[in-house]
Amino acid sequence: MPKIVNLAYILTVLIFIDLTATLFWVHAGWATEANPLMNFFLKSSPIFFVLAKLGLSFTGIYILYIFRRRFRKTILNILLGLNCVYVAVCIYHLLAMRFLLS
């Protein structure tokens, strides 16, 4: 069980990094939001974007947490996959930062 909880914590940190980096890039005018749903919220207001991103993300994490005992292996695999996706997104943001510095 600690693996699932740790992966959920790591995913939360990665989501915050993505959120912050996305707001930075979009408001600097160097990028657009790739997710159409999140782009809708971002165009409405940065506050709506933050609320939607955190609300949807944390709702999903909470649902996974609720079912962690019943579907342990499946939840673990889902969290591993989500962490991999968000690590890739964070690497993408870091590579873009490197472009800024050069």
Coordinates of N, CA and C in Angstrom, one line a residue:
M1 N 0.8 -1.2 0.0 CA 0.0 0.0 0.0 C 0.8 1.3 0.0
P2 N 2.0 1.3 0.7 CA 2.8 2.5 0.7 C 3.2 2.9 -0.7
K3 N 3.4 1.9 -1.6 CA 3.8 2.3 -3.0 C 2.8 3.1 -3.7
I4 N 1.5 2.7 -3.5 CA 0.4 3.5 -4.1 C 0.3 4.9 -3.6
V5 N 0.5 5.0 -2.3 CA 0.4 6.3 -1.7 C 1.6 7.2 -2.1
N6 N 2.8 6.6 -2.1 CA 4.0 7.4 -2.6 C 3.8 7.8 -4.0
L7 N 3.3 6.9 -4.9 CA 3.1 7.3 -6.3 C 2.1 8.4 -6.4
A8 N 1.1 8.4 -5.6 CA 0.1 9.4 -5.6 C 0.7 10.8 -5.2
Y9 N 1.5 10.7 -4.2 CA 2.2 12.0 -3.8 C 3.1 12.5 -4.9
I10 N 3.9 11.6 -5.5 CA 4.8 12.0 -6.6 C 4.0 12.6 -7.8
L11 N 2.9 11.9 -8.1 CA 2.0 12.4 -9.2 C 1.5 13.8 -8.8
T12 N 1.1 14.1 -7.6 CA 0.7 15.4 -7.2 C 1.7 16.4 -7.4
V13 N 3.0 16.1 -7.0 CA 4.1 17.1 -7.3 C 4.3 17.3 -8.7
L14 N 4.2 16.3 -9.5 CA 4.4 16.4 -11.0 C 3.3 17.3 -11.6
I15 N 2.1 17.1 -11.1 CA 0.9 17.9 -11.6 C 1.1 19.4 -11.3
F16 N 1.6 19.7 -10.1 CA 1.9 21.1 -9.7 C 3.0 21.7 -10.6
I17 N 4.0 20.9 -10.9 CA 5.1 21.4 -11.8 C 4.5 21.7 -13.2
D18 N 3.7 20.7 -13.7 CA 3.1 20.9 -15.0 C 2.2 22.2 -15.0
L19 N 1.4 22.3 -14.0 CA 0.5 23.5 -13.9 C 1.3 24.8 -13.9
T20 N 2.3 24.8 -13.1 CA 3.1 26.1 -13.0 C 3.8 26.4 -14.3
A21 N 4.4 25.4 -14.9 CA 5.2 25.6 -16.1 C 4.2 26.0 -17.2
T22 N 3.1 25.3 -17.3 CA 2.1 25.7 -18.3 C 1.6 27.1 -18.2
L23 N 1.3 27.6 -17.0 CA 0.9 29.0 -16.8 C 2.1 29.9 -17.2
F24 N 3.3 29.5 -16.9 CA 4.4 30.4 -17.2 C 4.6 30.5 -18.7
W25 N 4.6 29.4 -19.4 CA 4.8 29.4 -20.9 C 3.6 30.1 -21.6
V26 N 2.4 29.8 -21.2 CA 1.3 30.4 -21.9 C 1.2 31.9 -21.7
H27 N 1.4 32.3 -20.5 CA 1.3 33.8 -20.2 C 2.5 34.5 -20.7
A28 N 3.6 33.8 -21.0 CA 4.8 34.5 -21.6 C 4.5 34.6 -23.1
G29 N 3.5 33.8 -23.6 CA 3.2 33.9 -25.0 C 4.1 32.9 -25.9
W30 N 4.7 31.9 -25.2 CA 5.6 31.0 -25.9 C 5.0 29.6 -26.1
A31 N 3.8 29.4 -25.7 CA 3.1 28.1 -25.8 C 1.6 28.3 -25.7
T32 N 0.9 27.2 -26.1 CA -0.5 27.1 -25.9 C -0.8 25.8 -25.2
E33 N -1.9 25.8 -24.6 CA -2.3 24.5 -23.8 C -2.8 23.5 -24.9
A34 N -2.2 22.3 -24.8 CA -2.4 21.3 -25.8 C -3.8 20.6 -25.5
N35 N -4.2 20.5 -24.3 CA -5.5 19.8 -24.0 C -6.6 20.7 -24.2
P36 N -7.5 20.4 -25.2 CA -8.6 21.3 -25.5 C -9.5 21.6 -24.3
L37 N -9.8 20.7 -23.5 CA -10.6 21.0 -22.3 C -9.9 22.0 -21.4
M38 N -8.7 21.8 -21.1 CA -7.9 22.7 -20.2 C -7.7 24.0 -20.9
N39 N -7.6 24.0 -22.2 CA -7.4 25.3 -23.0 C -8.7 26.1 -22.9
F40 N -9.8 25.5 -22.8 CA -11.1 26.2 -22.6 C -11.0 27.0 -21.3
F41 N -10.6 26.3 -20.2 CA -10.6 26.9 -18.9 C -9.5 28.0 -18.9
L42 N -8.4 27.7 -19.5 CA -7.3 28.7 -19.5 C -7.7 30.0 -20.2
K43 N -8.4 29.8 -21.3 CA -8.9 31.0 -22.1 C -9.9 31.8 -21.2
S44 N -10.7 31.1 -20.4 CA -11.7 31.8 -19.6 C -11.0 32.6 -18.5
S45 N -10.0 31.9 -17.8 CA -9.3 32.6 -16.7 C -8.2 31.7 -16.2
P46 N -7.1 32.2 -15.8 CA -6.0 31.4 -15.2 C -6.5 30.7 -13.9
I47 N -7.4 31.4 -13.2 CA -7.9 30.9 -11.9 C -8.8 29.7 -12.2
F48 N -9.7 29.8 -13.3 CA -10.5 28.6 -13.7 C -9.6 27.5 -14.1
F49 N -8.5 27.8 -14.8 CA -7.6 26.8 -15.3 C -7.0 26.0 -14.1
V50 N -6.5 26.8 -13.1 CA -6.0 26.1 -11.9 C -7.0 25.3 -11.2
L51 N -8.2 25.8 -11.0 CA -9.2 25.1 -10.3 C -9.6 23.8 -11.0
A52 N -9.7 23.9 -12.4 CA -10.1 22.8 -13.2 C -9.0 21.7 -13.2
K53 N -7.8 22.2 -13.3 CA -6.6 21.2 -13.3 C -6.5 20.5 -12.0
L54 N -6.5 21.2 -10.9 CA -6.4 20.6 -9.6 C -7.7 19.8 -9.3
G55 N -8.8 20.3 -9.6 CA -10.1 19.6 -9.3 C -10.2 18.3 -10.0
L56 N -9.9 18.3 -11.3 CA -10.0 17.1 -12.1 C -8.9 16.1 -11.7
S57 N -7.7 16.6 -11.5 CA -6.6 15.7 -11.1 C -6.8 15.1 -9.8
F58 N -7.1 15.9 -8.8 CA -7.3 15.4 -7.4 C -8.5 14.5 -7.3
T59 N -9.5 14.7 -8.1 CA -10.7 13.8 -8.1 C -10.3 12.5 -8.6
G60 N -9.5 12.5 -9.7 CA -9.0 11.2 -10.2 C -8.1 10.5 -9.3
I61 N -7.2 11.2 -8.6 CA -6.3 10.6 -7.7 C -7.1 10.0 -6.5
Y62 N -8.1 10.8 -6.0 CA -8.9 10.3 -4.9 C -9.7 9.0 -5.3
I63 N -10.2 9.0 -6.5 CA -10.9 7.8 -6.9 C -10.0 6.6 -6.9
L64 N -8.8 6.8 -7.4 CA -7.8 5.7 -7.4 C -7.5 5.3 -6.0
Y65 N -7.4 6.3 -5.1 CA -7.1 6.0 -3.7 C -8.2 5.2 -3.0
I66 N -9.4 5.5 -3.3 CA -10.6 4.8 -2.8 C -10.5 3.3 -3.1
F67 N -10.2 3.0 -4.4 CA -10.2 1.6 -4.8 C -8.8 0.9 -4.7
R68 N -7.9 1.5 -4.0 CA -6.5 1.0 -3.9 C -6.5 -0.4 -3.3
R69 N -7.4 -0.8 -2.4 CA -7.3 -2.1 -1.8 C -8.0 -3.1 -2.6
R70 N -9.1 -2.7 -3.3 CA -9.8 -3.6 -4.1 C -9.1 -4.0 -5.4
F71 N -8.5 -3.0 -6.0 CA -7.8 -3.2 -7.3 C -6.3 -2.8 -7.2
R72 N -5.7 -3.4 -6.2 CA -4.3 -2.9 -5.9 C -3.4 -2.9 -7.1
K73 N -3.3 -4.0 -7.8 CA -2.3 -4.1 -8.9 C -2.7 -3.2 -10.1
T74 N -4.0 -3.1 -10.4 CA -4.5 -2.2 -11.4 C -4.2 -0.7 -11.1
I75 N -4.5 -0.3 -9.9 CA -4.3 1.0 -9.4 C -2.8 1.4 -9.4
L76 N -2.0 0.4 -9.0 CA -0.5 0.6 -9.0 C 0.0 0.8 -10.5
N77 N -0.5 0.0 -11.4 CA -0.1 0.2 -12.8 C -0.6 1.5 -13.4
I78 N -1.8 1.9 -13.0 CA -2.4 3.2 -13.5 C -1.5 4.3 -13.0
L79 N -1.2 4.3 -11.7 CA -0.3 5.4 -11.1 C 1.1 5.4 -11.7
L80 N 1.6 4.2 -12.0 CA 2.9 4.1 -12.6 C 2.9 4.8 -14.0
G81 N 1.8 4.4 -14.8 CA 1.7 5.0 -16.1 C 1.5 6.5 -16.1
L82 N 0.6 7.0 -15.2 CA 0.4 8.4 -15.0 C 1.7 9.2 -14.6
N83 N 2.5 8.6 -13.7 CA 3.7 9.2 -13.3 C 4.7 9.2 -14.5
C84 N 4.7 8.2 -15.3 CA 5.6 8.2 -16.5 C 5.2 9.3 -17.5
V85 N 3.9 9.5 -17.7 CA 3.4 10.5 -18.6 C 3.8 11.9 -18.0
Y86 N 3.6 12.1 -16.7 CA 3.9 13.4 -16.2 C 5.4 13.7 -16.1
V87 N 6.2 12.6 -15.9 CA 7.7 12.8 -15.9 C 8.1 13.2 -17.3
A88 N 7.5 12.6 -18.3 CA 7.8 13.0 -19.7 C 7.4 14.5 -20.0
V89 N 6.2 14.9 -19.4 CA 5.8 16.3 -19.6 C 6.7 17.2 -18.9
C90 N 7.2 16.9 -17.7 CA 8.1 17.7 -16.9 C 9.5 17.8 -17.6
I91 N 9.9 16.7 -18.2 CA 11.2 16.7 -19.0 C 11.0 17.7 -20.2
Y92 N 9.8 17.6 -20.9 CA 9.5 18.5 -22.0 C 9.6 20.0 -21.5
H93 N 9.1 20.3 -20.3 CA 9.1 21.6 -19.8 C 10.6 22.0 -19.5
L94 N 11.4 21.1 -19.0 CA 12.8 21.4 -18.7 C 13.6 21.6 -19.9
L95 N 13.3 20.8 -21.0 CA 14.0 21.1 -22.2 C 13.6 22.4 -22.8
A96 N 12.4 22.8 -22.7 CA 12.0 24.1 -23.2 C 12.7 25.2 -22.4
M97 N 12.9 25.0 -21.1 CA 13.6 26.0 -20.3 C 15.0 26.2 -20.8
R98 N 15.6 25.0 -21.2 CA 17.0 25.1 -21.7 C 17.0 26.0 -22.9
F99 N 16.0 25.9 -23.7 CA 15.9 26.8 -24.9 C 15.9 28.3 -24.5
L100 N 15.2 28.5 -23.4 CA 15.1 29.9 -22.9 C 16.5 30.5 -22.5
L101 N 17.3 29.6 -21.9 CA 18.6 30.0 -21.4 C 19.7 30.1 -22.4
S102 N 19.4 29.6 -23.6 CA 20.4 29.7 -24.7 C 20.3 30.9 -25.5

